[in-house]
Tab-separated table of C-alpha atoms in Angstrom:
chain	number	residue	atom	x	y	z
A	1088	GLN	CA	-97.524	25.403	16.575
A	1089	ARG	CA	-99.246	22.408	15.877
A	1090	ALA	CA	-99.331	20.729	12.866
A	1091	VAL	CA	-101.931	17.736	11.893
A	1092	VAL	CA	-101.279	14.812	9.505
A	1093	ILE	CA	-104.221	12.262	8.894
A	1094	GLY	CA	-103.375	8.789	8.769
A	1095	GLY	CA	-101.322	6.716	10.240
A	1096	SER	CA	-100.148	4.890	7.089
A	1097	ILE	CA	-97.195	4.676	5.821
A	1098	ALA	CA	-96.753	8.345	4.468
A	1099	GLY	CA	-98.430	9.197	8.035
A	1100	LEU	CA	-95.520	8.426	10.020
A	1101	LEU	CA	-93.006	9.784	8.516
A	1102	THR	CA	-94.053	12.863	7.802
A	1103	ALA	CA	-95.410	12.857	11.813
A	1104	LYS	CA	-91.178	12.454	11.897
A	1105	ILE	CA	-90.078	14.881	9.450
A	1106	LEU	CA	-92.766	17.327	11.659
A	1107	THR	CA	-91.523	17.968	14.784
A	1108	ASN	CA	-88.519	19.055	13.254
A	1109	TYR	CA	-90.798	22.561	12.608
A	1110	PHE	CA	-94.049	22.853	15.668
A	1111	GLU	CA	-93.812	22.397	18.673
A	1112	ARG	CA	-96.828	19.700	18.315
A	1113	VAL	CA	-97.739	17.412	16.161
A	1114	THR	CA	-100.503	15.282	15.984
A	1115	VAL	CA	-101.864	12.331	14.339
A	1116	ILE	CA	-105.255	11.281	13.449
A	1117	GLU	CA	-105.412	7.093	12.456
A	1118	ARG	CA	-109.660	5.754	12.298
A	1119	ASP	CA	-107.944	2.312	13.407
A	1120	CYS	CA	-106.166	1.792	16.939
A	1121	PHE	CA	-102.078	1.005	16.402
A	1122	PRO	CA	-101.294	-2.834	18.380
A	1123	GLU	CA	-99.402	-3.540	21.223
A	1124	GLN	CA	-96.909	-5.457	19.028
A	1125	ALA	CA	-95.885	-6.168	15.725
A	1126	GLU	CA	-98.955	-7.752	14.168
A	1127	PRO	CA	-101.673	-6.802	11.456
A	1128	ARG	CA	-104.194	-4.199	10.896
A	1129	LYS	CA	-107.110	-3.727	10.098
A	1130	GLY	CA	-105.588	-0.542	9.096
A	1131	ILE	CA	-103.526	-1.552	6.737
A	1132	PRO	CA	-105.037	-4.733	4.482
A	1133	GLN	CA	-102.940	-5.125	2.750
A	1134	SER	CA	-99.643	-6.015	5.621
A	1135	LYS	CA	-100.524	-9.922	5.074
A	1136	GLN	CA	-98.425	-10.075	1.521
A	1137	LEU	CA	-95.679	-9.906	0.124
A	1138	HIS	CA	-93.606	-5.750	0.296
A	1139	ILE	CA	-90.822	-4.753	-0.761
A	1140	LEU	CA	-88.973	-1.514	0.835
A	1141	LEU	CA	-86.726	-0.825	-1.759
A	1142	THR	CA	-83.390	0.335	-1.182
A	1143	LYS	CA	-83.905	3.643	-1.567
A	1144	GLY	CA	-86.784	3.618	0.950
A	1145	ARG	CA	-84.015	2.805	3.299
A	1146	GLU	CA	-81.542	4.895	3.697
A	1147	ILE	CA	-84.799	7.520	3.735
A	1148	MET	CA	-86.315	5.600	6.988
A	1149	GLU	CA	-83.046	5.020	8.314
A	1150	LYS	CA	-82.119	8.780	8.556
A	1151	LEU	CA	-85.051	9.331	9.656
A	1152	PHE	CA	-84.889	6.705	12.468
A	1153	PRO	CA	-81.159	5.888	12.803
A	1154	GLY	CA	-80.883	1.996	13.952
A	1155	LEU	CA	-83.882	1.126	12.421
A	1156	GLN	CA	-82.395	-0.892	10.358
A	1157	ASN	CA	-80.195	-3.363	12.985
A	1158	GLN	CA	-84.263	-2.595	14.904
A	1159	LEU	CA	-85.223	-4.956	10.877
A	1160	LEU	CA	-82.632	-7.803	11.227
A	1161	ALA	CA	-83.007	-8.297	15.548
A	1162	GLU	CA	-86.595	-8.781	15.223
A	1163	GLY	CA	-85.686	-11.110	12.063
A	1164	ALA	CA	-85.238	-9.405	8.410
A	1165	ALA	CA	-84.166	-11.941	6.006
A	1166	THR	CA	-81.475	-10.187	4.013
A	1167	VAL	CA	-80.865	-11.325	0.714
A	1168	ASP	CA	-79.077	-10.422	-2.383
A	1169	MET	CA	-81.555	-9.127	-4.952
A	1170	ILE	CA	-79.189	-10.599	-7.888
A	1171	GLY	CA	-77.034	-13.161	-6.363
A	1172	ASP	CA	-79.795	-14.926	-4.462
A	1173	VAL	CA	-83.054	-14.307	-6.190
A	1174	GLU	CA	-84.149	-16.164	-9.215
A	1175	TRP	CA	-85.890	-13.769	-11.635
A	1176	LEU	CA	-87.645	-15.771	-14.411
A	1177	ASN	CA	-88.226	-12.880	-16.404
A	1178	PRO	CA	-90.532	-12.632	-20.489
A	1179	PHE	CA	-87.008	-13.413	-21.463
A	1180	GLY	CA	-85.507	-16.513	-20.012
A	1181	TRP	CA	-83.679	-16.890	-16.029
A	1182	GLY	CA	-82.235	-13.661	-14.596
A	1183	TYR	CA	-78.017	-15.049	-14.391
A	1184	ARG	CA	-77.310	-14.498	-11.105
A	1185	PHE	CA	-73.882	-13.459	-9.042
A	1186	PRO	CA	-72.970	-12.481	-5.937
A	1187	SER	CA	-73.948	-8.075	-5.869
A	1188	GLY	CA	-73.375	-7.392	-2.547
A	1189	PHE	CA	-77.167	-5.451	-3.710
A	1190	MET	CA	-78.767	-6.699	0.045
A	1191	ALA	CA	-82.284	-5.646	0.448
A	1192	LEU	CA	-83.852	-6.615	4.001
A	1193	SER	CA	-87.189	-8.470	3.502
A	1194	PHE	CA	-89.435	-9.105	6.234
A	1195	SER	CA	-93.291	-9.157	6.944
A	1196	ARG	CA	-94.887	-5.481	6.372
A	1197	TYR	CA	-96.308	-5.130	9.320
A	1198	ILE	CA	-92.765	-4.863	11.443
A	1199	LEU	CA	-92.187	-1.640	10.489
A	1200	ASP	CA	-94.644	0.523	11.115
A	1201	TRP	CA	-94.830	-1.045	14.939
A	1202	LEU	CA	-91.014	-0.973	14.971
A	1203	ILE	CA	-91.839	3.367	12.828
A	1204	TYR	CA	-94.857	3.274	14.808
A	1205	GLN	CA	-92.711	2.426	18.037
A	1206	ARG	CA	-89.707	4.704	18.042
A	1207	LEU	CA	-93.305	7.933	17.498
A	1208	LEU	CA	-94.283	7.494	21.244
A	1209	GLU	CA	-90.436	8.302	22.246
A	1210	ILE	CA	-91.155	11.665	21.181
A	1211	ASP	CA	-92.950	14.090	23.696
A	1212	CYS	CA	-94.368	16.250	21.437
A	1213	ILE	CA	-96.264	13.705	18.977
A	1214	ASP	CA	-99.920	13.298	19.792
A	1215	PHE	CA	-102.131	10.113	18.450
A	1216	LEU	CA	-105.989	9.938	18.277
A	1217	GLU	CA	-106.846	6.648	17.528
A	1218	GLN	CA	-110.649	5.338	16.418
A	1219	ALA	CA	-110.607	9.101	14.967
A	1220	TYR	CA	-111.188	9.882	11.648
A	1221	VAL	CA	-111.956	13.938	9.690
A	1222	THR	CA	-115.138	14.938	8.282
A	1223	GLU	CA	-114.183	18.217	7.083
A	1224	LEU	CA	-111.221	21.795	6.907
A	1225	LEU	CA	-111.973	23.890	9.295
A	1226	LYS	CA	-111.037	27.336	7.088
A	1227	ASN	CA	-109.668	30.769	8.289
A	1228	GLU	CA	-111.732	34.300	9.225
A	1229	ASN	CA	-111.051	35.162	5.143
A	1230	GLY	CA	-111.470	31.907	3.383
A	1231	ASN	CA	-108.394	31.781	1.665
A	1232	SER	CA	-106.526	28.471	4.235
A	1233	VAL	CA	-107.032	25.143	6.520
A	1234	ALA	CA	-107.240	26.362	9.141
A	1235	GLY	CA	-107.782	23.027	11.095
A	1236	VAL	CA	-110.383	19.859	11.061
A	1237	LYS	CA	-113.149	18.818	12.255
A	1238	ILE	CA	-112.780	15.705	13.949
A	1239	LYS	CA	-115.272	12.007	15.127
A	1240	GLN	CA	-114.028	9.962	17.438
A	1241	ARG	CA	-115.649	7.176	19.471
A	1242	ASN	CA	-115.041	7.368	23.151
A	1243	GLN	CA	-114.537	4.646	25.572
A	1244	THR	CA	-118.727	4.292	26.134
A	1245	GLY	CA	-117.943	2.813	21.596
A	1246	GLN	CA	-119.720	6.325	21.255
A	1247	LYS	CA	-118.151	9.081	18.273
A	1248	GLU	CA	-118.139	12.586	19.787
A	1249	GLU	CA	-117.529	15.722	17.637
A	1250	LEU	CA	-114.278	18.191	18.430
A	1251	ASN	CA	-112.867	20.788	16.673
A	1252	LEU	CA	-108.824	20.421	16.389
A	1253	SER	CA	-106.873	23.608	15.498
A	1254	ALA	CA	-103.398	23.509	13.312
A	1255	ASP	CA	-100.786	25.620	11.619
A	1256	LEU	CA	-100.542	23.032	8.584
A	1257	VAL	CA	-102.739	19.940	7.566
A	1258	VAL	CA	-100.951	17.001	6.178
A	1259	ASP	CA	-103.382	14.387	4.214
A	1260	ALA	CA	-101.753	11.189	3.857
A	1261	SER	CA	-104.860	8.797	4.434
A	1262	GLY	CA	-103.915	6.797	2.365
A	1263	TYR	CA	-105.819	5.767	-1.387
A	1264	GLY	CA	-109.568	6.310	1.008
A	1265	SER	CA	-108.712	9.829	0.844
A	1266	SER	CA	-112.084	12.496	1.107
A	1267	ALA	CA	-109.728	15.442	0.091
A	1268	PRO	CA	-110.807	16.596	-2.962
A	1269	GLU	CA	-114.992	16.541	-1.213
A	1270	TRP	CA	-113.275	18.584	1.874
A	1271	LEU	CA	-111.660	21.239	-0.461
A	1272	LYS	CA	-115.279	20.931	-2.922
A	1273	SER	CA	-117.203	21.609	0.797
A	1274	LEU	CA	-114.840	25.209	0.762
A	1275	GLY	CA	-115.296	26.143	-2.417
A	1276	TYR	CA	-112.391	25.578	-4.149
A	1277	GLN	CA	-111.976	21.812	-6.701
A	1278	ALA	CA	-111.297	18.600	-6.828
A	1279	PRO	CA	-108.351	17.662	-8.474
A	1280	GLU	CA	-108.685	15.969	-12.337
A	1281	GLU	CA	-107.931	12.279	-11.350
A	1282	ILE	CA	-106.395	9.688	-13.149
A	1283	ARG	CA	-107.189	5.724	-12.920
A	1284	ILE	CA	-105.996	2.802	-13.907
A	1285	THR	CA	-106.286	-0.540	-13.364
A	1286	THR	CA	-106.023	-3.939	-14.697
A	1287	GLY	CA	-108.449	-5.676	-11.679
A	1288	MET	CA	-104.905	-7.344	-10.376
A	1289	GLY	CA	-105.531	-9.674	-7.102
A	1290	TYR	CA	-103.032	-11.618	-4.975
A	1291	ALA	CA	-103.403	-14.988	-2.611
A	1292	SER	CA	-100.289	-14.767	-0.527
A	1293	ARG	CA	-99.513	-17.720	2.723
A	1294	LEU	CA	-97.034	-17.921	5.003
A	1295	TYR	CA	-94.906	-21.630	5.346
A	1296	GLU	CA	-91.830	-23.403	7.490
A	1297	ILE	CA	-88.521	-23.043	5.341
A	1298	PRO	CA	-88.175	-26.755	5.280
A	1299	SER	CA	-85.066	-27.794	7.320
A	1300	ASN	CA	-83.720	-30.129	4.489
A	1301	PHE	CA	-84.334	-27.414	2.123
A	1302	GLN	CA	-80.725	-27.753	-0.006
A	1303	GLU	CA	-81.665	-25.323	-2.492
A	1304	ASN	CA	-78.398	-22.243	-3.479
A	1305	TRP	CA	-81.603	-19.074	-3.518
A	1306	LYS	CA	-83.122	-17.435	-0.771
A	1307	GLY	CA	-85.720	-16.238	-3.296
A	1308	VAL	CA	-88.257	-16.164	-6.202
A	1309	TYR	CA	-89.450	-13.935	-8.596
A	1310	ILE	CA	-91.799	-15.777	-11.633
A	1311	GLN	CA	-93.046	-11.814	-13.474
A	1312	ALA	CA	-95.689	-11.670	-15.411
A	1313	ALA	CA	-95.001	-11.559	-19.560
A	1314	PRO	CA	-98.647	-9.533	-20.025
A	1315	PRO	CA	-100.523	-9.408	-23.111
A	1316	GLU	CA	-99.770	-13.637	-23.264
A	1317	ARG	CA	-99.329	-14.155	-19.663
A	1318	THR	CA	-101.120	-12.263	-16.605
A	1319	SER	CA	-99.804	-14.456	-13.812
A	1320	MET	CA	-96.857	-13.991	-11.356
A	1321	GLY	CA	-95.653	-15.717	-8.378
A	1322	VAL	CA	-92.702	-14.550	-5.732
A	1323	LEU	CA	-91.909	-16.476	-2.404
A	1324	TYR	CA	-89.161	-14.901	-0.501
A	1325	PRO	CA	-88.124	-15.323	2.881
A	1326	ILE	CA	-88.896	-13.353	6.035
A	1327	GLU	CA	-88.612	-13.731	10.154
A	1328	LYS	CA	-88.978	-16.311	11.669
A	1329	ASN	CA	-87.500	-19.164	8.866
A	1330	ARG	CA	-90.810	-18.585	6.599
A	1331	TRP	CA	-91.466	-18.053	3.629
A	1332	ILE	CA	-93.891	-15.868	2.453
A	1333	VAL	CA	-95.213	-17.265	-0.836
A	1334	GLY	CA	-97.522	-15.777	-3.615
A	1335	ILE	CA	-99.828	-15.701	-6.649
A	1336	CYS	CA	-100.666	-12.688	-8.190
A	1337	ASP	CA	-103.500	-12.520	-11.063
A	1338	THR	CA	-105.090	-10.161	-13.301
A	1339	PHE	CA	-109.473	-10.203	-14.817
A	1340	PRO	CA	-110.563	-12.738	-14.955
A	1341	ASN	CA	-108.187	-14.524	-13.409
A	1342	GLN	CA	-108.930	-14.358	-9.444
A	1343	PRO	CA	-106.073	-15.961	-6.837
A	1344	SER	CA	-108.358	-18.393	-4.548
A	1345	LYS	CA	-108.138	-19.002	-1.477
A	1346	ASP	CA	-108.955	-22.662	-2.283
A	1347	GLU	CA	-105.901	-24.880	-1.345
A	1348	ASP	CA	-106.015	-27.007	-4.366
A	1349	ALA	CA	-106.737	-23.994	-6.279
A	1350	PHE	CA	-103.487	-22.717	-5.082
A	1351	LEU	CA	-100.859	-24.875	-5.422
A	1352	GLU	CA	-101.777	-25.350	-8.303
A	1353	ALA	CA	-102.368	-21.992	-9.908
A	1354	LEU	CA	-98.446	-22.113	-8.425
A	1355	LYS	CA	-97.065	-25.571	-10.653
A	1356	GLN	CA	-99.070	-23.991	-13.312
A	1357	LEU	CA	-96.339	-21.280	-13.503
A	1358	PRO	CA	-93.493	-20.654	-16.368
A	1359	SER	CA	-91.327	-23.090	-13.701
A	1360	PRO	CA	-92.742	-25.037	-11.125
A	1361	ILE	CA	-89.995	-23.761	-8.937
A	1362	ILE	CA	-91.970	-22.440	-6.306
A	1363	TYR	CA	-94.799	-25.189	-6.382
A	1364	LYS	CA	-91.995	-27.631	-5.956
A	1365	ALA	CA	-89.735	-26.100	-2.500
A	1366	ILE	CA	-94.010	-25.741	-0.846
A	1367	LYS	CA	-95.909	-28.823	-1.950
A	1368	ASN	CA	-94.381	-30.652	0.980
A	1369	ALA	CA	-93.861	-27.366	3.003
A	1370	LYS	CA	-95.565	-27.009	6.570
A	1371	ALA	CA	-98.900	-24.024	6.202
A	1372	ILE	CA	-98.763	-21.431	8.797
A	1373	THR	CA	-101.200	-19.115	7.923
A	1374	PRO	CA	-104.398	-18.623	6.029
A	1375	ILE	CA	-104.785	-17.849	2.078
A	1376	GLU	CA	-105.213	-14.037	2.099
A	1377	ILE	CA	-106.605	-12.349	-0.629
A	1378	TYR	CA	-105.885	-8.837	-1.144
A	1379	HIS	CA	-107.784	-6.254	-4.367
A	1380	PRO	CA	-105.729	-3.835	-4.401
A	1381	PRO	CA	-107.448	-0.338	-5.763
A	1382	GLY	CA	-105.322	-0.041	-8.559
A	1383	ASN	CA	-103.074	3.507	-10.300
A	1384	ARG	CA	-104.790	6.211	-9.579
A	1385	LEU	CA	-103.346	9.902	-9.628
A	1386	ARG	CA	-104.699	12.799	-8.378
A	1387	HIS	CA	-102.837	16.050	-9.692
A	1388	TYR	CA	-102.864	19.310	-6.636
A	1389	GLU	CA	-100.742	20.535	-8.672
A	1390	LYS	CA	-102.728	21.492	-11.212
A	1391	LEU	CA	-105.244	23.097	-9.073
A	1392	THR	CA	-105.036	27.633	-10.039
A	1393	HIS	CA	-106.975	27.921	-6.670
A	1394	GLN	CA	-106.546	25.783	-3.593
A	1395	PRO	CA	-106.407	26.665	0.568
A	1396	GLU	CA	-103.099	28.001	2.122
A	1397	ARG	CA	-101.881	25.106	4.514
A	1398	PHE	CA	-103.294	22.115	3.678
A	1399	ILE	CA	-100.891	19.465	1.783
A	1400	VAL	CA	-101.771	15.891	0.417
A	1401	LEU	CA	-98.773	13.403	-0.341
A	1402	GLY	CA	-98.969	9.713	-0.928
A	1403	ASP	CA	-101.197	7.462	-1.890
A	1404	ALA	CA	-103.505	9.857	-0.974
A	1405	VAL	CA	-102.132	11.345	-3.980
A	1406	CYS	CA	-100.539	8.306	-6.253
A	1407	SER	CA	-101.072	5.422	-5.608
A	1408	PHE	CA	-99.337	2.565	-7.807
A	1409	THR	CA	-100.482	-1.049	-8.372
A	1410	PRO	CA	-98.376	-3.007	-5.208
A	1411	ILE	CA	-96.933	-5.879	-7.946
A	1412	TYR	CA	-93.867	-2.904	-8.989
A	1413	GLY	CA	-92.839	-2.082	-5.080
A	1414	GLN	CA	-92.934	1.178	-5.290
A	1415	GLY	CA	-95.337	2.739	-3.013
A	1416	MET	CA	-93.794	2.581	0.209
A	1417	THR	CA	-90.586	4.659	-1.254
A	1418	VAL	CA	-92.626	6.729	-3.078
A	1419	ALA	CA	-94.208	7.578	0.110
A	1420	ALA	CA	-90.614	8.319	1.717
A	1421	LEU	CA	-89.886	10.503	-0.898
A	1422	GLY	CA	-92.734	12.437	-0.821
A	1423	ALA	CA	-92.328	13.258	3.274
A	1424	MET	CA	-88.179	14.508	2.513
A	1425	THR	CA	-90.027	16.753	-0.709
A	1426	LEU	CA	-92.087	18.604	2.881
A	1427	ASN	CA	-88.973	18.662	5.057
A	1428	ASP	CA	-86.955	20.285	1.883
A	1429	CYS	CA	-89.347	22.498	1.208
A	1430	LEU	CA	-90.196	23.018	5.299
A	1431	GLU	CA	-85.873	23.524	5.633
A	1432	ASN	CA	-85.919	26.313	2.406
A	1433	ILE	CA	-89.178	28.291	4.605
A	1434	VAL	CA	-86.800	28.567	7.242
A	1435	LYS	CA	-83.349	29.323	5.833
A	1436	LYS	CA	-85.958	31.857	3.975
A	1437	ARG	CA	-87.157	33.058	7.293
A	1438	SER	CA	-90.574	33.039	5.680
A	1439	ASN	CA	-93.545	31.886	6.548
A	1440	LEU	CA	-96.218	29.252	5.863
A	1441	SER	CA	-98.192	31.024	2.898
A	1442	GLY	CA	-97.192	29.314	-0.422
A	1443	LEU	CA	-96.302	26.465	1.719
A	1444	THR	CA	-98.946	24.314	-0.423
A	1445	LYS	CA	-98.569	25.117	-4.416
A	1446	THR	CA	-94.717	24.788	-4.272
A	1447	PHE	CA	-95.016	21.324	-2.274
A	1448	GLN	CA	-97.204	19.741	-4.690
A	1449	LYS	CA	-95.843	20.852	-7.707
A	1450	ARG	CA	-92.057	19.717	-6.261
A	1451	LEU	CA	-94.116	16.238	-5.186
A	1452	ALA	CA	-95.409	15.423	-9.026
A	1453	LYS	CA	-92.199	15.758	-9.815
A	1454	VAL	CA	-91.048	12.769	-7.196
A	1455	ASN	CA	-94.891	10.833	-8.109
A	1456	ALA	CA	-94.210	11.443	-12.327
A	1457	ASN	CA	-91.415	8.863	-12.790
A	1458	PRO	CA	-93.092	5.294	-10.936
A	1459	TRP	CA	-96.256	6.432	-11.728
A	1460	ILE	CA	-95.190	5.689	-15.265
A	1461	ALA	CA	-93.296	2.920	-14.497
A	1462	ALA	CA	-95.735	1.366	-13.375
A	1463	THR	CA	-98.980	1.990	-15.925
A	1464	SER	CA	-96.277	1.780	-19.084
A	1465	GLN	CA	-96.586	-2.080	-17.961
A	1466	ASP	CA	-99.754	-2.391	-16.510
A	1467	ALA	CA	-100.677	-0.545	-20.073
A	1468	LYS	CA	-99.643	-3.834	-21.204
A	1469	TYR	CA	-102.485	-6.205	-19.302
A	1470	PRO	CA	-105.617	-6.435	-21.880
A	1471	SER	CA	-108.017	-6.308	-18.770
A	1472	VAL	CA	-106.117	-2.409	-18.276
A	1473	LYS	CA	-109.036	0.181	-17.956
A	1474	GLY	CA	-109.116	3.593	-18.305
A	1475	VAL	CA	-105.682	4.270	-20.425
A	1476	ILE	CA	-107.015	7.266	-22.361
A	1477	THR	CA	-104.071	8.052	-25.484
A	1478	SER	CA	-102.073	5.544	-27.332
A	1479	PRO	CA	-98.095	5.214	-26.095
A	1480	SER	CA	-96.399	8.179	-28.292
A	1481	ILE	CA	-93.428	7.122	-30.672
A	1482	VAL	CA	-90.441	8.083	-27.641
A	1483	GLU	CA	-92.754	6.039	-25.131
A	1484	LYS	CA	-92.861	2.912	-27.298
A	1485	PHE	CA	-89.118	3.538	-28.132
A	1486	ILE	CA	-88.704	3.704	-24.053
A	1487	GLY	CA	-90.331	0.099	-24.038
A	1488	TRP	CA	-88.627	-1.451	-26.207
A	1489	TYR	CA	-85.525	-0.413	-25.420
A	1490	MET	CA	-86.267	-1.265	-21.756
A	1491	ASN	CA	-87.240	-4.833	-22.724
A	1492	GLN	CA	-83.830	-5.309	-24.162
A	1493	VAL	CA	-82.233	-4.077	-21.562
A	1494	ILE	CA	-84.134	-6.706	-19.540
A	1495	SER	CA	-82.922	-9.031	-21.842
A	1496	LEU	CA	-79.028	-8.644	-21.628
A	1497	THR	CA	-80.121	-10.214	-17.962
A	1498	THR	CA	-79.840	-13.423	-19.011
A	1499	THR	CA	-76.400	-13.320	-20.099
A	1500	ALA	CA	-73.305	-14.556	-17.777
A	1501	ASN	CA	-71.110	-10.977	-19.953
A	1502	ASN	CA	-73.522	-8.189	-19.051
A	1503	SER	CA	-73.339	-8.058	-14.650
A	1504	HIS	CA	-72.849	-4.572	-15.131
A	1505	ALA	CA	-75.984	-3.736	-16.932
A	1506	THR	CA	-77.751	-6.424	-14.377
A	1507	LEU	CA	-76.646	-4.339	-11.338
A	1508	ALA	CA	-77.578	-1.162	-13.396
A	1509	LEU	CA	-81.450	-1.851	-13.775
A	1510	THR	CA	-81.245	-3.209	-10.157
A	1511	GLU	CA	-80.111	-0.064	-8.767
A	1512	VAL	CA	-82.340	2.083	-10.738
A	1513	PHE	CA	-85.436	-0.461	-9.939
A	1514	HIS	CA	-84.405	0.448	-6.011
A	1515	MET	CA	-84.437	4.289	-7.092
A	1516	LEU	CA	-80.356	4.394	-6.125
A	1517	LYS	CA	-80.355	5.837	-10.041
A	1518	SER	CA	-82.274	7.491	-12.341
A	1519	ALA	CA	-83.546	5.644	-15.631
A	1520	GLY	CA	-80.916	7.499	-17.717
A	1521	THR	CA	-78.037	5.086	-16.509
A	1522	LEU	CA	-79.624	2.691	-18.540
A	1523	PHE	CA	-78.943	4.393	-21.584
A	1524	LYS	CA	-75.609	5.242	-20.781
A	1525	PRO	CA	-72.545	3.417	-23.609
A	1526	SER	CA	-71.471	0.633	-22.065
A	1527	ILE	CA	-75.332	-0.267	-21.428
A	1528	ALA	CA	-76.275	1.322	-24.980
A	1529	ILE	CA	-73.690	-1.163	-27.334
A	1530	GLN	CA	-74.401	-4.323	-25.537
A	1531	ILE	CA	-77.872	-4.149	-26.282
A	1532	LEU	CA	-76.411	-3.031	-30.274
A	1533	LYS	CA	-74.696	-6.384	-29.604
A	1534	GLN	CA	-77.310	-7.969	-29.194
A	1535	ILE	CA	-79.605	-6.744	-32.078
A	1536	LEU	CA	-76.096	-8.481	-34.033
A	1537	ASP	CA	-76.327	-11.430	-32.795
A	1538	ASN	CA	-79.719	-12.247	-32.910
A	1539	ASN	CA	-80.454	-10.864	-36.475
A	1540	SER	CA	-76.719	-13.672	-37.252
A	1541	ARG	CA	-78.457	-16.026	-35.295
A	1542	TYR	CA	-81.686	-15.658	-37.413
A	1543	SER	CA	-79.908	-15.262	-40.923
A	1544	LEU	CA	-78.393	-18.353	-40.427
A	1545	ASN	CA	-81.713	-20.122	-39.025
A	1546	GLN	CA	-82.958	-18.962	-42.606
A	1547	LYS	CA	-80.190	-19.843	-45.032
A	1548	SER	CA	-80.678	-23.971	-42.875
A	1549	SER	CA	-83.793	-24.072	-44.074
A	1550	PHE	CA	-83.674	-24.116	-47.314
């Protein structure tokens, strides 16, 4: 009859839409207040930083909300050819640019949240409880299943009222601040094993008006970090209202600053001053916004031997990443679709919700596995990393070396196939196995042989 979603983030909103297909009522509980127009809100502290919605994530959201892409364009989202329009400086040089037709949308994060929220308001069976939060889970008489949640909500006079809300399914999508481990322990269950890998990364972002005399043949710039030697990175992307969002990030102890001179100097000191030159005379629209993400964290709910039925956890509440890899929203969308698949299977078998929790958490763990490895293997290269408990295996070292070879291919004109394949993998349209196909492996072998030949010639000429 009723499903409860804890948290109104992207993960929570997408999950709420999924649940309307299976429950008579869906209630979303959110600590914050949803805005009446597209604007940042306290509940999404990272919304003023650059966000990349990967193509796979955009496809899922378009499937759930047909016409969402056109709405984003109507709000002014910029279209960017991710290969042809973006100057990419990776650790091996400038990526070779060519018109690829691989288009992405660039926009402020809060616009996406607001559009999805507006679409959900049109669905009669969805309720929103704002300025409310869950204090504990309610269990059934047998104690083996969650039967609802206990809530505290601020009333019109500003006082907090406590109420119980019964539910047939409770979904925790409350993000990094999830209290699910404590809730489980209070019911007599164990908390999940937890892994944290952090680098002490900080971000500084600012909006600029794109100058009317801007004449460069690119739309965006991505200056990638090259740890452990260089830990700083810079980005510039167009967004709505003819603006650039410009950001710089670095790891501890080199934290970005709100000071204007320091912000400009950090951009100037990047391996290329291309971003600095573009914005040094541009009009700044906003103050410099600082954000310190908590880093990577994985909670292994799938390993729990005992857990209550009718309670599941997804999104950042289970697995969160360093944001620079752009995976968060898309992984959240994949998690919501995984829940849809599980519920659809229950309907087909005319079964009940018994066993859903265990099945879903195991499937979600598989969804999270590759993005987790991708993020943490890169973060492990930073000198400030904390939480890496094992040295990489021979296989992991080989994969890391091989990926470097693939990235190196992108700097030459005759390897456009590898560049496009890498972009498709990054946007989660294809698996990483695509990069090991013979067409790319042969190019890597040729590259190694060419480099060895040049090295031999240089050695001979030095005698």
